[in-house]
XYZ file of C-alpha atoms in Angstrom:
646
model
C -39.305 1.815 -15.392
C -35.665 0.675 -15.559
C -34.420 -0.631 -12.235
C -31.011 0.564 -11.107
C -28.299 -2.054 -10.557
C -28.103 -3.351 -7.023
C -25.757 -2.266 -4.276
C -24.851 -4.368 -1.265
C -27.229 -3.475 1.556
C -26.267 -1.731 4.797
C -27.315 -4.880 6.693
C -24.784 -6.948 4.749
C -22.034 -4.357 5.224
C -22.786 -4.238 8.944
C -22.736 -8.042 9.127
C -19.336 -8.070 7.412
C -18.018 -5.366 9.769
C -19.275 -7.297 12.789
C -17.873 -10.624 11.628
C -14.584 -9.551 10.022
C -11.629 -10.360 12.254
C -8.751 -7.982 11.475
C -6.213 -10.394 12.983
C -7.514 -13.271 10.879
C -7.620 -11.215 7.674
C -4.243 -9.493 7.955
C -2.684 -12.702 9.300
C -3.288 -14.306 5.894
C -0.623 -12.013 4.438
C 1.881 -11.134 7.195
C 3.209 -12.672 10.403
C 1.790 -10.853 13.423
C 3.554 -10.661 16.786
C 2.556 -9.296 20.174
C 4.797 -7.079 22.232
C 4.447 -4.898 25.291
C 1.055 -5.210 26.946
C -0.261 -7.292 24.061
C -2.977 -4.770 23.194
C -1.503 -4.380 19.726
C -0.142 -6.808 17.133
C 2.843 -5.780 15.039
C 4.287 -6.781 11.658
C 6.404 -5.441 8.828
C 4.033 -3.427 6.682
C 2.613 -5.262 3.638
C 2.280 -1.939 1.797
C 5.872 -0.700 1.875
C 9.368 -2.066 2.343
C 10.706 -2.046 5.901
C 12.850 -4.145 8.222
C 11.569 -2.913 11.588
C 7.839 -3.566 12.177
C 5.813 -0.353 12.201
C 2.498 -1.874 11.086
C 0.113 -2.061 14.048
C -3.199 -3.884 14.484
C -5.681 -3.163 17.253
C -7.817 -6.339 17.390
C -10.436 -5.020 19.800
C -11.136 -2.054 17.521
C -10.711 -3.976 14.257
C -8.266 -1.477 12.738
C -4.714 -1.260 11.393
C -2.244 1.623 11.182
C 1.248 1.810 9.704
C 3.483 4.395 11.358
C 5.895 4.160 8.427
C 3.838 4.787 5.272
C 0.749 6.125 7.081
C -1.797 3.695 5.634
C -4.679 2.856 7.967
C -8.195 1.470 7.959
C -10.328 -1.486 8.937
C -10.670 -5.006 7.517
C -12.486 -3.755 4.429
C -9.876 -1.071 3.685
C -7.101 -3.643 4.106
C -8.577 -5.995 1.504
C -9.234 -3.062 -0.854
C -5.647 -1.818 -0.549
C -3.933 -5.215 -0.576
C -5.897 -6.888 -3.366
C -6.657 -3.793 -5.448
C -10.415 -4.186 -5.031
C -13.067 -1.504 -4.836
C -15.352 -1.221 -1.803
C -18.121 -3.457 -3.134
C -15.663 -6.125 -4.312
C -14.002 -6.137 -0.878
C -17.374 -6.555 0.873
C -18.252 -9.458 -1.422
C -14.841 -11.051 -0.793
C -15.247 -10.878 2.994
C -18.884 -11.936 2.883
C -17.841 -15.036 0.943
C -14.939 -15.694 3.329
C -17.250 -15.661 6.369
C -20.306 -17.225 4.740
C -22.471 -14.089 5.058
C -25.552 -13.822 2.852
C -25.315 -10.843 0.489
C -28.483 -8.691 0.441
C -28.597 -5.934 -2.176
C -30.261 -2.507 -2.495
C -30.317 0.044 -5.302
C -27.158 2.127 -5.850
C -26.989 5.927 -5.661
C -26.349 7.780 -8.925
C -22.747 8.563 -7.911
C -22.015 4.978 -6.859
C -23.659 3.725 -10.017
C -21.527 5.978 -12.240
C -18.283 4.891 -10.571
C -19.147 1.197 -10.716
C -20.425 1.497 -14.286
C -17.148 2.978 -15.522
C -15.077 0.226 -13.885
C -17.439 -2.444 -15.220
C -17.344 -0.796 -18.654
C -13.546 -1.004 -18.720
C -13.701 -4.736 -18.029
C -16.405 -5.158 -20.671
C -14.491 -3.380 -23.465
C -11.258 -5.144 -22.526
C -13.053 -8.480 -22.737
C -14.548 -7.455 -26.094
C -11.061 -6.545 -27.326
C -9.726 -9.915 -26.181
C -12.457 -11.731 -28.137
C -11.883 -9.490 -31.148
C -8.135 -10.214 -31.210
C -8.801 -13.943 -30.820
C -11.120 -13.835 -33.836
C -8.581 -11.892 -35.907
C -6.042 -14.647 -35.339
C -8.209 -16.899 -37.514
C -8.772 -14.445 -40.375
C -6.772 -14.806 -43.570
C -4.228 -12.169 -42.415
C -4.205 -13.545 -38.874
C -3.487 -17.106 -39.999
C -0.717 -16.145 -42.428
C 1.059 -13.806 -39.976
C -0.064 -14.188 -36.345
C -0.942 -17.881 -36.189
C 2.064 -18.692 -38.354
C 4.325 -16.908 -35.817
C 2.836 -18.829 -32.884
C 3.245 -22.142 -34.686
C 6.858 -21.301 -35.549
C 7.471 -20.671 -31.847
C 6.055 -24.105 -31.131
C 2.821 -22.918 -29.453
C 0.186 -25.630 -29.382
C -3.511 -24.989 -29.959
C -4.071 -25.695 -26.265
C -1.541 -23.009 -25.256
C -3.071 -20.456 -27.632
C -6.513 -21.111 -26.137
C -5.272 -21.275 -22.523
C -3.624 -17.829 -22.711
C -6.301 -16.468 -25.083
C -3.687 -15.267 -27.571
C -4.735 -13.142 -30.537
C -3.736 -10.879 -33.393
C -4.402 -7.247 -34.324
C -4.775 -6.628 -38.045
C -2.379 -4.220 -39.771
C -4.891 -1.369 -40.173
C -5.149 2.055 -38.526
C -8.655 1.669 -37.139
C -9.812 -1.911 -37.635
C -10.583 -2.476 -33.955
C -11.981 1.049 -33.492
C -14.452 0.587 -36.332
C -15.558 -2.800 -34.988
C -15.973 -1.534 -31.416
C -17.927 1.619 -32.285
C -20.102 -0.361 -34.693
C -21.015 -2.498 -31.676
C -21.884 0.675 -29.693
C -18.862 0.708 -27.358
C -18.181 4.153 -25.897
C -15.161 5.979 -27.355
C -14.139 7.508 -24.011
C -14.101 4.076 -22.365
C -12.115 2.632 -25.284
C -9.544 5.390 -24.808
C -9.432 4.976 -21.000
C -8.844 1.253 -21.500
C -5.840 2.097 -23.688
C -7.298 0.409 -26.769
C -7.482 3.472 -29.002
C -5.397 6.653 -29.241
C -6.965 10.059 -29.864
C -4.891 12.692 -31.689
C -5.152 16.399 -30.908
C -7.256 17.014 -33.984
C -9.729 14.390 -32.783
C -8.701 11.550 -35.088
C -8.861 8.094 -33.470
C -6.778 5.036 -34.294
C -5.952 1.593 -32.823
C -3.099 1.348 -30.319
C -2.228 -2.193 -31.483
C -1.734 -2.752 -35.210
C -0.134 -5.701 -37.006
C 0.969 -7.404 -33.773
C 0.379 -10.691 -31.971
C -1.560 -10.096 -28.770
C -0.946 -11.435 -25.251
C -3.906 -10.619 -22.963
C -2.850 -9.769 -19.391
C -5.180 -11.118 -16.695
C -5.538 -10.061 -13.076
C -5.446 -12.674 -10.338
C -9.210 -13.324 -10.693
C -8.949 -13.938 -14.458
C -10.307 -10.658 -15.843
C -8.395 -9.129 -18.758
C -6.959 -5.782 -17.620
C -4.428 -5.003 -20.368
C -2.580 -6.344 -23.407
C 1.003 -6.944 -24.450
C 1.586 -6.809 -28.201
C 4.657 -8.009 -30.129
C 5.516 -6.648 -33.540
C 6.426 -9.098 -36.312
C 8.157 -6.475 -38.463
C 11.926 -6.024 -38.211
C 11.913 -2.221 -38.258
C 8.790 -1.653 -36.152
C 9.515 -0.076 -32.762
C 9.019 -0.855 -29.967
C 9.285 -4.623 -30.200
C 6.737 -5.022 -27.385
C 3.964 -2.498 -26.838
C 1.901 -2.662 -23.641
C -1.374 -1.065 -22.601
C -1.033 2.162 -20.602
C -2.067 2.126 -16.948
C -5.765 2.558 -16.196
C -8.225 2.321 -13.312
C -8.047 -1.485 -13.620
C -4.409 -1.950 -14.681
C -1.320 -1.031 -12.663
C 1.690 -2.808 -14.152
C 3.615 -2.836 -10.859
C 0.836 -4.934 -9.301
C 0.325 -7.450 -12.121
C 2.235 -10.621 -12.997
C 1.720 -12.265 -16.361
C 0.673 -15.894 -15.962
C -0.338 -15.655 -12.285
C -3.985 -16.356 -13.054
C -3.075 -19.475 -15.056
C -0.386 -20.589 -12.593
C -1.574 -19.681 -9.083
C -2.947 -23.142 -8.257
C 0.268 -24.832 -9.400
C 2.323 -22.350 -7.352
C 0.332 -23.325 -4.250
C 0.582 -27.031 -5.096
C 4.369 -27.024 -5.647
C 5.024 -24.315 -3.017
C 7.378 -22.645 -5.463
C 7.096 -19.949 -8.115
C 9.385 -19.762 -11.133
C 10.038 -16.149 -12.117
C 10.906 -15.406 -15.751
C 11.162 -12.285 -17.884
C 8.836 -12.524 -20.888
C 5.423 -13.711 -22.061
C 6.817 -16.512 -24.245
C 8.934 -17.817 -21.361
C 5.706 -18.379 -19.410
C 3.882 -20.079 -22.270
C 6.892 -22.299 -23.113
C 7.170 -23.538 -19.535
C 3.451 -24.367 -19.510
C 4.042 -26.448 -22.635
C 6.804 -28.239 -20.724
C 4.169 -29.056 -18.088
C 5.587 -26.448 -15.676
C 2.668 -24.214 -14.735
C 3.979 -22.618 -11.525
C 5.553 -19.735 -13.427
C 4.985 -15.970 -13.752
C 6.617 -13.089 -15.583
C 7.232 -9.485 -14.584
C 6.572 -8.690 -18.255
C 9.951 -7.189 -19.042
C 9.824 -4.608 -16.239
C 11.910 -4.514 -13.071
C 10.468 -6.645 -10.292
C 8.442 -4.592 -7.786
C 7.599 -4.998 -4.105
C 3.899 -5.308 -4.999
C 4.638 -8.197 -7.373
C 6.718 -9.998 -4.737
C 3.895 -9.618 -2.210
C 1.475 -10.955 -4.801
C 3.572 -14.131 -5.166
C 3.853 -14.450 -1.370
C 0.087 -14.998 -1.175
C 0.638 -18.356 -2.880
C 4.169 -19.397 -1.839
C 7.161 -18.179 0.166
C 9.583 -19.720 -2.352
C 10.729 -18.097 -5.587
C 13.116 -19.575 -8.144
C 14.484 -16.951 -10.532
C 15.352 -18.214 -14.025
C 18.159 -16.209 -15.655
C 19.237 -16.102 -19.295
C 22.908 -17.042 -19.725
C 24.047 -13.429 -19.978
C 26.375 -12.261 -17.171
C 25.710 -8.549 -17.753
C 21.959 -9.079 -17.725
C 22.173 -11.198 -14.585
C 24.070 -8.513 -12.676
C 21.533 -5.918 -13.740
C 18.780 -8.098 -12.234
C 20.412 -8.734 -8.851
C 18.339 -5.983 -7.210
C 15.303 -8.221 -7.715
C 16.914 -10.967 -5.614
C 17.693 -8.503 -2.826
C 14.059 -7.358 -2.823
C 12.816 -10.947 -2.549
C 15.126 -11.547 0.402
C 14.038 -8.284 2.067
C 10.457 -9.541 1.862
C 11.500 -12.521 4.013
C 11.026 -15.005 1.185
C 13.309 -17.843 0.094
C 15.034 -17.442 -3.258
C 16.879 -19.872 -5.495
C 18.415 -19.275 -8.910
C 18.766 -21.241 -12.143
C 21.087 -19.970 -14.901
C 20.813 -21.238 -18.474
C 23.771 -21.700 -20.848
C 24.916 -18.524 -22.587
C 22.647 -17.598 -25.477
C 19.646 -19.469 -24.107
C 16.534 -18.428 -22.197
C 13.710 -20.518 -20.647
C 11.831 -20.537 -23.948
C 14.712 -21.678 -26.187
C 16.247 -24.110 -23.685
C 12.968 -25.871 -22.926
C 12.578 -26.510 -26.659
C 16.145 -27.833 -26.928
C 15.834 -30.298 -24.046
C 12.186 -31.328 -24.174
C 9.805 -31.380 -21.201
C 11.301 -34.187 -19.108
C 14.962 -33.175 -19.496
C 14.097 -29.518 -18.925
C 12.332 -30.314 -15.627
C 15.356 -32.318 -14.534
C 17.644 -29.412 -15.460
C 15.652 -26.999 -13.290
C 15.707 -29.362 -10.318
C 19.412 -30.187 -10.624
C 20.625 -26.634 -11.256
C 18.602 -24.650 -8.738
C 21.078 -23.104 -6.329
C 20.743 -20.816 -3.346
C 21.670 -17.188 -3.915
C 24.964 -17.435 -1.977
C 26.436 -20.120 -4.250
C 25.005 -18.243 -7.218
C 26.429 -14.850 -6.283
C 29.791 -16.297 -5.227
C 30.120 -18.065 -8.568
C 29.065 -14.942 -10.444
C 31.901 -12.876 -8.973
C 34.490 -15.665 -8.663
C 36.160 -15.524 -12.077
C 36.498 -11.755 -12.400
C 37.826 -11.310 -8.858
C 40.119 -14.343 -8.636
C 43.355 -12.469 -9.398
C 42.369 -9.007 -8.216
C 42.381 -8.458 -4.411
C 40.396 -5.226 -4.674
C 37.682 -6.857 -6.772
C 37.654 -9.828 -4.407
C 37.120 -7.517 -1.425
C 34.320 -5.740 -3.275
C 32.722 -9.079 -4.197
C 32.726 -10.162 -0.553
C 31.088 -6.862 0.444
C 28.422 -7.418 -2.233
C 27.636 -10.898 -0.924
C 27.469 -9.792 2.717
C 25.268 -6.821 1.770
C 22.817 -9.268 0.197
C 22.803 -11.428 3.349
C 22.058 -8.255 5.340
C 18.769 -7.935 3.429
C 17.414 -11.085 5.112
C 15.167 -10.082 8.049
C 15.492 -13.428 9.861
C 18.591 -13.496 12.128
C 18.961 -17.296 12.086
C 18.904 -17.404 8.288
C 21.525 -14.662 8.199
C 23.777 -16.652 10.532
C 23.438 -19.811 8.397
C 24.320 -17.925 5.205
C 27.276 -16.178 6.835
C 28.676 -19.590 7.829
C 28.097 -20.929 4.314
C 29.757 -17.867 2.791
C 32.735 -18.256 5.091
C 33.370 -21.731 3.667
C 32.767 -20.754 0.041
C 34.924 -17.638 0.196
C 37.662 -19.158 2.383
C 37.221 -16.219 4.688
C 37.192 -16.144 8.480
C 33.602 -16.100 9.714
C 34.293 -13.353 12.270
C 35.393 -10.999 9.470
C 32.108 -11.538 7.639
C 30.116 -11.106 10.856
C 31.887 -7.795 11.525
C 31.080 -6.569 8.010
C 27.476 -7.736 8.368
C 27.073 -5.873 11.666
C 28.494 -2.720 10.084
C 25.878 -2.890 7.330
C 23.037 -3.683 9.737
C 23.944 -0.776 12.024
C 24.206 1.583 9.047
C 20.827 0.433 7.694
C 19.248 0.827 11.126
C 20.528 4.388 11.360
C 19.119 5.162 7.928
C 15.759 3.706 8.969
C 15.785 5.786 12.135
C 16.647 8.923 10.172
C 13.870 8.192 7.688
C 11.390 7.652 10.509
C 12.377 10.988 12.045
C 11.971 12.710 8.669
C 8.535 11.129 8.207
C 7.386 12.478 11.548
C 8.825 15.989 11.073
C 6.338 18.520 12.365
C 4.732 16.053 14.770
C 6.586 17.276 17.873
C 5.830 15.531 21.092
C 3.060 17.264 22.982
C 5.196 17.337 26.133
C 7.732 19.530 24.304
C 5.088 21.916 23.084
C 3.167 22.507 26.313
C 6.235 23.806 28.180
C 7.194 26.169 25.379
C 7.246 29.873 26.347
C 6.464 32.659 23.918
C 8.882 32.468 21.023
C 9.139 34.975 18.236
C 7.806 33.455 15.027
C 5.927 30.622 16.724
C 3.300 29.079 14.444
C 0.248 29.351 16.702
C -1.984 27.801 14.041
C 0.072 24.623 14.365
C -0.093 24.746 18.175
C -3.872 25.204 18.098
C -4.148 22.313 15.650
C -2.232 20.044 18.036
C -4.538 20.930 20.945
C -7.629 20.493 18.766
C -6.349 17.058 17.850
C -5.885 16.202 21.525
C -9.428 17.356 22.342
C -10.932 15.155 19.627
C -8.723 12.232 20.705
C -10.027 12.474 24.268
C -13.592 12.870 23.057
C -13.701 9.758 20.869
C -11.558 7.590 23.164
C -13.017 8.480 26.560
C -16.271 10.307 25.842
C -18.325 7.846 27.909
C -15.975 7.951 30.913
C -17.141 9.771 34.039
C -14.874 12.606 35.224
C -17.239 13.531 38.025
C -20.194 11.663 39.486
C -22.772 11.188 36.698
C -20.935 13.715 34.550
C -19.433 12.293 31.362
C -16.287 13.555 29.703
C -18.177 14.418 26.503
C -20.517 16.692 28.527
C -17.567 18.638 29.892
C -15.775 18.971 26.544
C -18.870 20.087 24.662
C -19.745 22.667 27.316
C -16.227 24.068 27.608
C -15.601 24.167 23.869
C -19.007 25.569 22.915
C -17.520 28.974 22.067
C -14.283 27.631 20.570
C -14.230 27.662 16.768
C -12.059 24.795 15.486
C -9.655 25.963 12.777
C -8.579 22.524 11.534
C -11.203 21.267 9.031
C -10.924 17.563 9.879
C -11.254 18.118 13.655
C -14.080 20.562 13.132
C -15.882 17.998 10.985
C -15.514 15.226 13.603
C -16.634 17.594 16.370
C -19.720 18.605 14.347
C -20.583 14.945 13.619
C -20.402 14.215 17.351
C -22.638 17.192 18.223
C -25.143 16.393 15.475
C -25.671 12.845 16.741
C -25.839 14.068 20.327
C -28.683 16.429 19.377
C -30.663 13.409 18.183
C -29.968 11.578 21.455
C -27.111 9.364 20.216
C -23.661 9.456 21.810
C -21.151 8.078 19.309
C -17.620 6.752 19.778
C -14.594 5.845 17.686
C -16.072 2.519 16.528
C -19.170 4.279 15.202
C -17.009 6.799 13.322
C -14.777 4.084 11.840
C -17.734 1.962 10.723
C -19.817 4.842 9.348
C -17.254 7.253 7.889
C -15.087 7.315 4.807
C -11.957 9.054 3.585
C -10.183 11.562 5.816
C -12.551 11.212 8.792
C -12.057 7.455 8.988
C -8.282 7.718 8.541
C -7.972 10.429 11.182
C -10.083 8.558 13.744
C -7.918 5.457 13.313
C -4.814 7.598 13.851
C -6.351 9.058 17.013
C -7.142 5.708 18.602
C -3.901 3.905 17.676
C -0.946 4.303 20.014
C 2.537 4.125 18.558
C 4.207 3.139 21.816
C 3.110 0.930 24.698
C 4.295 0.821 28.289
C 6.063 -2.475 28.889
C 4.331 -4.692 31.503
C 7.825 -5.406 32.884
C 7.738 -2.140 34.847
C 4.972 -3.528 37.012
C 5.533 -7.307 36.724
C 9.306 -7.353 37.261
C 10.166 -4.091 38.969
C 6.884 -3.358 40.819
C 6.872 0.165 39.402
C 3.352 1.258 38.553
C 3.088 3.524 35.510
C -0.405 5.030 35.588
C -2.497 4.775 32.431
C -4.052 7.882 30.991
C -7.582 6.841 31.963
C -6.509 6.660 35.624
C -5.886 10.408 35.639
C -8.456 11.382 33.047
C -9.958 14.267 35.002
C -6.632 16.106 35.186
C -5.802 15.256 31.567
C -9.037 16.660 30.140
C -9.079 19.774 32.352
C -5.493 20.582 31.383
C -6.159 19.976 27.683
C -9.100 22.400 27.623
C -6.937 25.037 29.290
C -4.118 24.416 26.797
C -6.456 24.691 23.827
C -7.904 27.965 25.065
C -4.393 29.221 25.836
C -3.206 28.481 22.281
C -6.358 30.036 20.773
C -5.743 33.200 22.802
C -2.112 33.326 21.630
C -3.257 32.907 18.030
C -5.741 35.770 18.458
C -3.033 37.975 20.004
C -0.771 37.366 17.000
C -3.564 38.136 14.544
C -4.591 41.264 16.484
C -1.009 42.569 16.499
C -0.870 42.157 12.728
C -4.106 44.129 12.388
C -2.751 46.811 14.730
C 0.319 47.283 12.528
C -1.773 47.645 9.397
C -4.488 49.845 10.966
C -5.071 52.967 8.872
C -6.593 55.189 11.553
C -5.765 56.115 15.147
C -9.263 55.054 16.202
C -8.772 51.606 14.708
C -5.378 51.310 16.421
C -6.906 52.206 19.798
C -9.555 49.519 19.323
C -6.940 46.914 18.538
C -4.868 48.028 21.533
C -7.828 47.545 23.898
C -8.488 44.093 22.434
C -4.805 43.286 22.901
C -5.010 44.203 26.580
C -8.002 41.931 27.184
C -6.398 39.048 25.310
C -3.145 39.400 27.273
C -5.078 39.250 30.562
C -6.725 36.006 29.476
C -3.370 34.640 28.325
C -1.712 35.385 31.686
C -4.588 33.789 33.644
C -4.449 30.593 31.576
C -0.643 30.564 31.764
C -0.849 30.545 35.568
C -3.165 27.528 35.482
C -0.733 25.705 33.193
C 2.459 26.853 34.891
C 3.751 28.534 31.742
C 5.761 31.763 31.815
C 4.658 34.462 29.357
C 5.583 38.101 28.983
C 3.005 40.624 30.203
């Protein structure tokens, strides 16, 4: 009997959940700050670009929630999302971090299939890497591929270090080799190694090109970059398509080979192409990565920030190309990182100039010519704007707009002062322009935040609403259902009367209420199911033992966006009661509101049926139902203090 591959045991997962400290884990990647009562920690979200912190951590619950992009989860979800790991890989990572012994059980068929496909992608990509390396030493590979590398000055050590290779100039050379070795065609296609035509014919994606394997941060090959050696062959560089293991916006070429040097030197050189990376390594400069010819992304910047807060961008000596790349500098500054710039003489790039100068002189050049972005940008615009007042004014605006990207106020002030000297411009003028930009950006952020929360009206606005023609009662019921579930999982164990728990009251009162929102219905049913077996669950149980929408929703329900400042009590002696101090009234009122909204929904539906009734008898029935529903609506409205028409 063949034994199934092993899956990490529930005991190990539980041990990781118990030991994982959300503050410790997230704090490795962002700076966390307390505000208000200190119950929550806040930071700028590591998953999207923002200037005002909307990323919240609740240490006592072990969860995070971003009110900007909506991402949420626990320690395991954070590592999965941030590092691009699957669930099992994240558990192993955290178990290793906290020294927890990993115990394994057999996987389910579904888990096995998912893991097998991911593993299979890595296996075929590794096979392809070895295949291309071998082809480099065939007769064709030596005369074309190896000859090209030698002409570029690549040493044997560099070729081996970056595992460079060659794809023979044949339609299906790799395909034939892979299938002969029993590799699955579907996996080969998903890995981007072969292309399947409509008529079913298969052929190699890479043909007659030198191959640059692309590694993830752990060293696994996830994709390939391939350069043609023929003048008329297009495109010049051909990359693997995205797959389950390769997302180009989250990968940096050379990071695996250079991450230790980046940490050691506390600086990362950023270049454009594969050969720029390899050439710098040959000049004994290993703290270098490439965005592989694509525009720099936020994910790539965050990837670098795991190893250093300092980036030095190396630019070819082409003014037009430099200006086109300035957005990358702004993004680095927005991420709160420090950026310096080195520009090479016109016509040169890091690869060509390192060869011209030699290792020692090239290192000296980088050290002597690294300049901060203000001097760099001022110099870039100086010549073209020297005799044109309008261009000079525009250049100054460009420089100040870049300074505005910096989240740290002290750094902004330092750069404004520096710019004032360099531009021979009164500092107050620059400060005024900076403030204009900051205020405008803040307004845009506020507008965006409002747009993101459209439809999520404050409950206080909704509960005082009288009958309005066209009101979406489904939405109103959904809001009250959400509030019921929030109270249940947050305060279920609290007593609202002597020896009478809140969950008892809610379950009794809502026994005949049919939830219409699938996610709230599902959570309610989970709660009831466990209660039937004698177990009363809470939010922690649901977070630890649920996946997908249930887990995300529970985290949303237990995370508060706003806190009451302790200053009200500490400084002004004004006591603002917490919700749990008036829980009895809160839960009673919520049940009444939910029933009220359900009744209104039923009235609306009944009226629609009445209008479409085909017989007088059916209309009379609907009319009687309407009368009973209206009575219930009026009674509940009195309890809530809401005015409705009779």
